Amino acid sequence: MDFSSKLNFLMNITQTSNKELAKSIYVDPSFISHLKSGNRKKPHNYQHIVNMAEFFAKKSQADFQRNAIAEMLGKVSVSTSMPNHMLAKYLESWLLNDGDSTDIMENILGNIDKVSENPDSIYITHNNQINLHPDKKSEFFFGDQGRREVIQLIFEKLLSMEKPCDVFITSDDNLEWLLYDYSLTKKIQAQLISVLEKGFTFYQIMPAINFLPQYTDSLQFWLPMYSTGRVKVFYYPRLRDNIYRRSVFIIPNEAVRVSNSIGLDSESDLTLFSTSKEVINATTRQFNQMLSLCRPAINVFRAYEESKDSFFEFFTKMGNQISLSRVLPPTSIPKEIFEQILENKNLENGFVEEINFFLNKIDFFEDYLNEHKIVYMAKLPNIDDIIEEKVPIASPIKLFEDYPCYTVETYVMHLKRIIYFMENYENFYFVPYDKTWGDYNLTVNEDGLAFLYKNSAPKLLLEFRRPELIFACNEYLYHIAEQTGYSGIHKTKIIYRLQDIIKELSSVKVGRGIIKRRNDFSF
């Protein structure tokens, strides 16, 4: 669906006139008319999109409006219980995205910036006691309400335990019973995070990816829990149908919840809650049998030591690479800069290890370019930040707190090295990307690995190993690269742009004569 179709949809369900929308985003009504007809493409001014999303969120308060938006966006969580500011974020992402509204990466990236360092504890509340039959260790519950009751029984059990343990989860069910109520969603997420922070570890088997809305709903819900680093995520590599669904939540030796359903129906669900040792042990054995057939899907790292093996694996894989980052490509850093960095005696051991890795790979990198393609998109800093030595020399997926920064001299040196690769290797593409995007870096190796690094607190690195996720990351980045322009005449124009920056920096350095030559790289 193109932008004009999306805009017409939102204006129709909210009964908005051109004049009313124009007033809300501070433009002329004729501008809206051209957008609706498709004579003008999506606005280049990002703030127009933000203002539109906020306007339509406020005007979409009725059940029929929220239901229509939920169906269009493929998000059951869009209901009247969702706050306006959250709906505005979803509408903003939908209006900006040119692809399918249920695209996997749009769901991940649309929620990665929302992951909070300090989850809102107001949603952790004491539950009303749900009384089980005194003579029964197992009871059945029904429909959506049954699911809600059983999940509270599970949390009562978890939060009452003195010692943490491993918890086993398969999440193969329709989450409409949970996501439709925003306050319940936040409450369950807060409770899950509270449990994880007590030291519990979750082993989760993700749902099948062949029904995309269900899969992205699950990702959207679980991402805050993944950020704790205490959820081990797996997937079953073979095809599964969408008819019979079974989800489990097992607290070994304590309790188990099992929900069974047909297709996407949840009102007819049958949910079992049991504290019977026999039932718990049997369900645990079944989970372990399933887990033995699964593979890692997502790994979450919070520190360099956890991620370094994956980091080195990424740059030794022999597949095409594409990245969207806030720093210049580390693989093109000149040898002289690496050597200057290593002269600093105060570097973290991990940083030294990484720099030495790239230093030893310089010759390999040029050979690699003879057969494999690299597309690297990065935001170029403003000239003043380069002059003031505020621009970091960094890896796109590194978890260090501080970085050495470029001097004007070393920044120019790196730009010249990038130009050298662009002029001599047809497989190397550097793309200055000036548009605004979230606070993350995304990088993909088609040979089987992708990283999503969240820059803001809490900093985390998501490692994707599931082939469908890697493919989604790759397609997402190539879509951006093709929209921006990276090959043919665009490559020539980019070289000219980099040469202009070099000239400007050289004239500033000579003209002002105030650039300090550093003997080391300060932190």
XYZ file of C-alpha atoms in Angstrom:
523
model
C 0.000 0.000 0.000
C 1.463 3.357 -1.015
C 1.429 6.512 1.101
C -1.583 8.099 -0.630
C -3.701 4.977 0.027
C -2.705 4.965 3.692
C -3.502 8.651 4.048
C -6.900 8.247 2.378
C -7.702 5.332 4.674
C -6.917 7.323 7.832
C -8.734 10.435 6.635
C -11.816 8.401 5.720
C -12.187 6.530 9.022
C -11.632 9.754 10.996
C -13.784 11.919 8.686
C -10.935 14.426 8.339
C -10.980 17.223 5.766
C -7.935 18.485 3.877
C -8.209 21.801 5.700
C -8.341 20.169 9.148
C -5.304 17.964 8.564
C -3.363 20.805 6.916
C -3.952 22.996 9.966
C -2.715 20.278 12.325
C 0.613 19.811 10.494
C 1.074 23.466 9.492
C 0.843 23.152 5.701
C -1.459 24.445 2.952
C -4.602 22.321 2.204
C -3.422 21.940 -1.407
C -0.404 20.011 -0.067
C -2.759 17.452 1.515
C -4.780 17.261 -1.689
C -1.659 16.388 -3.707
C -0.645 13.749 -1.119
C -4.085 12.123 -1.265
C -4.108 11.986 -5.065
C -0.585 10.581 -5.240
C 0.688 13.568 -7.222
C 3.125 14.102 -4.356
C 5.000 11.274 -2.713
C 5.490 10.740 1.007
C 6.636 14.004 2.693
C 10.400 14.365 3.048
C 9.867 16.362 6.218
C 9.853 13.696 8.954
C 8.013 16.020 11.349
C 4.989 16.069 9.007
C 4.684 12.286 9.437
C 5.007 12.573 13.228
C 2.330 15.282 13.374
C -0.011 13.293 11.130
C 0.362 10.173 13.292
C -0.375 12.117 16.484
C -3.400 13.790 14.863
C -4.959 10.539 13.616
C -4.280 8.749 16.926
C -6.243 11.426 18.814
C -9.109 11.243 16.313
C -9.345 7.429 16.437
C -11.096 6.794 19.752
C -14.094 4.704 18.699
C -14.075 0.903 18.687
C -14.751 0.688 14.942
C -11.828 3.054 14.200
C -9.351 1.162 16.379
C -10.550 -2.175 14.971
C -10.114 -0.931 11.399
C -6.598 0.314 12.162
C -5.752 -2.956 13.945
C -6.811 -4.948 10.881
C -4.931 -2.653 8.486
C -1.701 -2.695 10.545
C -1.997 -6.390 11.431
C -1.762 -5.608 15.172
C -4.353 -6.970 17.593
C -2.869 -4.727 20.284
C -4.453 -1.659 18.648
C -7.607 -1.346 20.739
C -9.387 1.379 22.698
C -7.205 0.489 25.708
C -4.034 1.515 23.862
C -2.864 5.046 24.842
C -2.817 7.641 22.074
C 0.961 8.078 22.184
C 1.481 4.343 21.539
C -0.979 4.317 18.647
C 0.761 7.399 17.230
C 4.074 5.493 17.201
C 2.511 2.593 15.302
C 0.875 4.929 12.791
C 4.157 6.809 12.340
C 5.989 3.560 11.567
C 3.219 2.454 9.180
C 3.182 5.758 7.294
C 6.964 5.739 6.954
C 7.164 2.126 5.825
C 6.734 1.450 2.112
C 6.392 -2.296 2.538
C 3.967 -4.689 4.163
C 2.534 -3.390 7.428
C 3.307 -6.745 9.062
C 6.978 -6.714 8.037
C 9.141 -8.443 10.650
C 11.829 -5.786 10.841
C 9.297 -2.963 11.136
C 7.927 -4.704 14.232
C 11.345 -5.288 15.771
C 12.774 -1.855 14.979
C 9.523 -0.141 15.881
C 9.805 -1.565 19.402
C 13.567 -1.719 20.053
C 13.736 1.958 21.054
C 10.845 1.474 23.467
C 12.782 -1.055 25.565
C 13.228 0.646 28.920
C 16.155 0.386 31.315
C 13.730 0.665 34.242
C 10.415 -1.022 33.433
C 7.390 0.736 34.893
C 6.757 -1.032 38.199
C 3.275 0.459 38.576
C 1.974 -2.440 36.532
C 3.227 -5.017 39.062
C 0.183 -5.425 41.272
C -1.055 -7.931 43.811
C -3.590 -10.236 42.220
C -6.926 -11.289 43.608
C -6.546 -14.852 44.799
C -7.958 -17.403 42.354
C -9.276 -20.302 44.434
C -8.632 -23.799 43.118
C -10.663 -26.799 44.213
C -8.951 -28.012 47.437
C -8.979 -31.656 46.345
C -7.657 -31.113 42.832
C -4.082 -30.715 41.646
C -5.250 -30.066 38.075
C -8.056 -27.861 36.817
C -9.259 -26.732 33.393
C -10.052 -23.152 32.374
C -11.779 -21.946 29.229
C -11.456 -19.202 26.638
C -9.637 -15.895 26.957
C -10.704 -15.352 30.554
C -9.336 -18.781 31.449
C -5.964 -17.854 29.989
C -5.870 -14.654 32.032
C -6.707 -16.489 35.247
C -4.099 -19.194 34.684
C -1.280 -16.765 33.858
C -1.899 -15.072 37.215
C -1.680 -18.450 38.965
C 1.667 -18.975 37.251
C 2.978 -15.599 38.437
C 1.768 -16.178 41.984
C 3.800 -19.376 41.978
C 6.914 -17.764 40.430
C 6.931 -14.686 42.674
C 6.490 -16.813 45.793
C 9.521 -19.012 45.080
C 12.640 -18.343 47.159
C 15.151 -19.735 44.665
C 15.150 -18.990 40.913
C 15.106 -21.824 38.388
C 14.896 -22.461 34.644
C 11.433 -21.929 33.152
C 10.313 -23.571 29.891
C 7.968 -21.824 27.463
C 6.507 -22.450 24.040
C 4.523 -19.506 22.708
C 2.577 -20.924 19.795
C -0.809 -19.427 20.550
C -2.760 -16.403 19.413
C -1.936 -13.527 21.806
C -5.123 -11.565 21.224
C -6.328 -12.487 24.741
C -3.317 -10.577 26.092
C -2.438 -7.845 23.592
C -5.977 -6.505 23.154
C -5.894 -5.099 26.703
C -2.987 -2.639 26.907
C -2.941 -2.443 30.724
C -2.892 -6.258 30.976
C -0.063 -6.431 28.433
C 2.075 -3.985 30.423
C 1.229 -5.765 33.679
C 2.306 -9.180 32.373
C 5.487 -7.736 30.841
C 6.370 -6.039 34.147
C 5.755 -9.278 36.041
C 7.881 -11.268 33.606
C 10.743 -8.776 33.898
C 10.448 -8.846 37.691
C 10.754 -12.640 37.622
C 13.764 -12.506 35.283
C 15.478 -9.919 37.470
C 15.127 -12.307 40.426
C 17.484 -14.651 38.546
C 15.102 -16.945 36.648
C 16.137 -18.026 33.130
C 13.540 -18.672 30.424
C 13.984 -21.194 27.610
C 11.544 -20.216 24.866
C 10.615 -21.957 21.619
C 9.286 -19.291 19.248
C 6.139 -19.733 17.162
C 6.268 -20.779 13.530
C 7.066 -17.930 11.166
C 4.638 -19.064 8.451
C 1.855 -17.007 10.012
C 3.498 -13.592 10.103
C 1.080 -11.512 12.227
C 1.214 -14.052 15.063
C 5.008 -14.180 14.861
C 5.435 -10.403 14.929
C 2.916 -10.068 17.781
C 5.066 -12.484 19.781
C 8.256 -10.544 18.994
C 6.583 -7.268 19.915
C 5.483 -8.656 23.287
C 8.723 -10.466 24.210
C 11.314 -7.882 23.191
C 11.486 -6.159 26.646
C 12.137 -9.560 28.224
C 14.801 -10.402 25.627
C 16.626 -7.207 26.622
C 17.352 -8.662 30.076
C 19.621 -11.264 28.479
C 17.926 -14.009 30.529
C 15.745 -15.490 27.761
C 17.230 -18.226 25.578
C 15.307 -18.214 22.298
C 15.006 -21.209 19.949
C 13.040 -22.182 16.847
C 11.981 -25.415 15.210
C 13.563 -25.462 11.709
C 10.941 -27.542 9.918
C 7.591 -26.353 8.597
C 4.637 -26.393 10.974
C 0.987 -25.880 10.102
C -1.293 -23.253 11.623
C -4.112 -25.575 12.662
C -3.223 -27.193 15.972
C -1.597 -24.868 18.496
C -0.134 -25.724 21.864
C 1.552 -23.348 24.298
C 3.152 -24.300 27.601
C 4.605 -22.498 30.615
C 6.494 -24.895 32.879
C 7.952 -24.178 36.318
C 9.807 -27.460 36.975
C 8.559 -29.317 40.073
C 6.077 -26.515 40.820
C 3.386 -25.884 38.197
C 2.516 -26.086 34.527
C 0.107 -24.246 32.219
C -0.877 -25.846 28.906
C -3.175 -24.145 26.365
C -4.536 -25.924 23.306
C -6.425 -24.298 20.443
C -7.427 -24.762 16.830
C -6.202 -22.105 14.377
C -6.470 -18.544 15.600
C -9.533 -19.134 17.772
C -8.970 -18.407 21.455
C -12.477 -18.262 22.925
C -12.783 -22.035 22.474
C -9.398 -22.689 24.066
C -8.883 -25.244 26.775
C -6.199 -24.303 29.330
C -4.843 -26.687 31.942
C -3.221 -25.528 35.173
C -1.610 -28.245 37.261
C 0.652 -28.663 40.276
C 0.685 -32.448 39.858
C 4.250 -33.779 39.758
C 3.258 -36.377 37.149
C 1.755 -33.767 34.832
C 4.686 -31.369 35.312
C 7.287 -34.082 34.670
C 5.489 -35.396 31.584
C 5.135 -31.898 30.102
C 8.776 -31.111 30.889
C 9.905 -34.273 29.080
C 7.850 -33.266 26.056
C 9.384 -29.777 26.087
C 12.934 -31.164 26.256
C 12.205 -33.510 23.363
C 10.988 -30.554 21.313
C 13.958 -28.416 22.381
C 16.398 -31.102 21.206
C 15.018 -30.592 17.682
C 15.364 -26.806 17.798
C 18.129 -24.322 16.997
C 19.067 -20.939 18.508
C 16.975 -18.128 16.993
C 17.990 -14.986 18.897
C 20.858 -14.439 21.307
C 20.984 -11.352 23.525
C 24.291 -9.902 24.724
C 24.814 -7.190 27.323
C 28.640 -7.209 27.481
C 31.582 -7.605 25.105
C 32.793 -10.880 26.622
C 29.431 -12.463 25.822
C 29.419 -11.279 22.211
C 33.029 -11.464 21.036
C 32.883 -14.993 19.601
C 29.849 -14.060 17.508
C 31.491 -10.778 16.538
C 34.591 -12.516 15.165
C 32.419 -15.170 13.508
C 30.488 -12.464 11.628
C 33.597 -11.011 9.993
C 35.011 -14.405 9.022
C 31.851 -15.586 7.264
C 32.053 -15.540 3.470
C 28.745 -13.918 2.577
C 27.724 -10.502 1.257
C 27.378 -7.846 3.963
C 25.086 -4.846 4.370
C 24.921 -2.432 7.307
C 23.165 0.675 8.582
C 25.335 2.362 11.215
C 26.300 5.613 12.889
C 30.042 5.145 12.343
C 32.349 4.753 9.344
C 32.968 1.126 8.310
C 35.579 -0.496 10.597
C 36.701 -2.851 7.813
C 38.007 0.150 5.833
C 39.971 1.800 8.658
C 43.585 2.370 7.482
C 46.352 0.396 9.137
C 47.951 3.624 10.426
C 44.835 4.493 12.449
C 44.708 1.033 14.017
C 48.364 1.370 15.006
C 47.791 4.830 16.523
C 44.850 3.521 18.562
C 46.943 0.674 19.927
C 49.554 3.154 21.190
C 47.069 4.170 23.877
C 47.927 2.188 27.001
C 44.530 2.781 28.668
C 42.423 0.812 26.194
C 40.054 -1.865 27.442
C 41.322 -5.378 26.754
C 38.279 -6.148 24.654
C 38.838 -3.084 22.490
C 42.499 -4.038 21.950
C 41.385 -7.523 20.960
C 38.931 -6.144 18.434
C 41.391 -3.653 16.915
C 44.020 -6.379 16.537
C 41.413 -8.563 14.826
C 40.703 -5.885 12.199
C 44.398 -5.078 11.842
C 45.154 -8.712 11.040
C 42.248 -8.860 8.578
C 43.306 -5.935 6.350
C 44.815 -8.087 3.590
C 41.980 -10.625 3.859
C 39.423 -7.822 3.450
C 40.780 -6.789 0.037
C 40.733 -10.406 -1.154
C 37.193 -10.731 0.200
C 36.021 -7.806 -1.950
C 37.053 -9.618 -5.109
C 34.204 -12.089 -4.600
C 31.759 -10.603 -2.101
C 29.685 -7.450 -1.894
C 29.682 -4.953 0.966
C 27.127 -2.152 1.237
C 27.736 0.124 4.191
C 25.294 2.921 5.016
C 26.334 5.446 7.657
C 25.342 8.865 8.892
C 28.082 11.404 8.195
C 28.739 13.785 11.114
C 28.738 17.546 10.773
C 32.082 19.249 10.179
C 32.178 20.939 13.601
C 31.966 17.589 15.411
C 34.918 16.295 13.388
C 36.944 19.426 14.166
C 36.099 19.196 17.869
C 37.107 15.508 17.854
C 33.709 14.226 18.946
C 33.311 11.565 16.245
C 34.012 8.025 17.539
C 36.117 5.382 15.855
C 33.985 2.360 16.600
C 32.685 -0.995 15.570
C 29.026 -1.037 14.530
C 28.201 -3.779 17.042
C 30.456 -3.066 20.016
C 29.363 -2.912 23.636
C 32.092 -0.671 25.064
C 31.122 2.442 27.011
C 33.719 4.749 25.442
C 35.489 5.022 22.119
C 38.604 6.780 20.837
C 37.708 9.673 18.537
C 39.004 10.836 15.159
C 41.234 13.826 14.723
C 40.702 15.794 11.515
C 43.799 14.123 10.118
C 42.658 10.571 10.849
C 39.087 11.228 9.677
C 40.404 12.481 6.324
C 42.667 9.437 6.183
C 39.684 7.137 6.638
C 37.576 8.926 4.000
C 40.420 8.580 1.499
C 40.589 4.869 2.245
C 36.823 4.551 1.592
C 37.231 6.379 -1.742
C 40.100 4.038 -2.641
C 37.868 0.988 -2.111
C 34.959 2.536 -4.012
C 37.168 3.378 -7.002
C 39.039 0.069 -7.102
C 36.463 -2.510 -6.057
C 33.091 -2.701 -7.739
C 31.803 -4.782 -4.799
C 32.361 -2.028 -2.205
C 29.639 0.569 -1.657
C 29.599 3.325 0.937
C 26.323 5.240 1.268
C 25.940 8.441 3.323
C 22.504 8.028 4.887
C 21.133 11.369 6.056
C 17.609 10.402 7.081
C 16.520 9.943 10.677
C 16.202 6.417 12.017
C 15.901 4.839 15.465
C 18.714 4.581 17.971
C 20.170 1.360 16.610
C 22.702 -0.125 14.183
C 21.784 -3.096 11.986
C 24.288 -5.250 10.128
C 23.846 -8.493 8.160
C 26.085 -11.199 6.742
C 24.083 -13.267 4.240
C 26.123 -16.315 5.210
C 23.982 -16.699 8.324
C 24.257 -13.938 10.942
C 22.724 -10.522 11.686
C 23.203 -8.068 14.554
C 20.887 -5.385 15.879
C 22.696 -3.106 18.331
C 20.645 -0.746 20.481
C 22.710 2.366 21.256
C 20.671 3.875 24.084
C 20.289 2.497 27.601
C 19.807 -0.302 28.243
C 22.396 -1.117 25.593
C 22.040 -4.547 24.092
C 23.050 -6.574 21.083
C 20.539 -8.923 19.461
C 22.106 -11.675 17.391
C 19.752 -13.234 14.829
C 20.487 -16.777 13.646
C 17.084 -17.810 12.340
C 17.323 -17.739 8.502
C 13.956 -15.981 8.081
C 15.045 -13.191 10.437
C 18.372 -12.770 8.633
C 16.544 -12.616 5.306
C 14.129 -10.006 6.720
C 17.045 -7.865 7.973
C 18.794 -8.152 4.616
C 15.686 -7.222 2.605
C 14.953 -4.301 4.919
C 18.448 -2.825 4.481
C 18.547 -3.327 0.706
C 15.188 -1.588 0.456
C 16.727 1.443 2.206
C 19.899 1.272 0.078
C 17.944 1.132 -3.193
C 15.703 4.009 -2.135
C 18.762 6.077 -1.221
C 20.776 5.090 -4.300
C 24.107 3.317 -3.942
C 25.249 1.982 -7.334
C 25.964 3.350 -10.807
C 25.881 7.146 -10.992
C 25.012 7.291 -7.278
C 28.377 5.741 -6.433
C 30.175 8.413 -8.461
C 28.198 11.192 -6.760
C 29.044 9.768 -3.331
C 32.762 9.801 -4.166
C 32.480 13.478 -5.145
C 30.676 14.215 -1.882
C 33.413 12.562 0.184
C 36.068 14.455 -1.757
C 34.248 17.733 -0.988
C 34.284 16.884 2.737
C 38.014 16.189 2.543
C 38.592 19.558 0.871
C 36.515 21.357 3.477
C 38.363 19.695 6.356
C 41.722 20.436 4.758
C 40.875 24.132 4.318
C 39.648 24.378 7.918
C 42.786 22.761 9.216
C 45.066 25.122 7.265
C 42.915 28.236 7.579
C 42.349 28.162 11.312
C 45.531 26.475 12.353
C 43.981 25.408 15.635
C 43.676 21.651 15.186
C 45.666 19.961 17.907
C 47.764 17.000 16.928
C 47.113 14.243 19.436
C 49.747 11.743 20.461
C 47.024 9.381 21.595
C 43.273 8.914 21.446
C 41.551 10.168 24.568
C 38.503 8.578 26.110
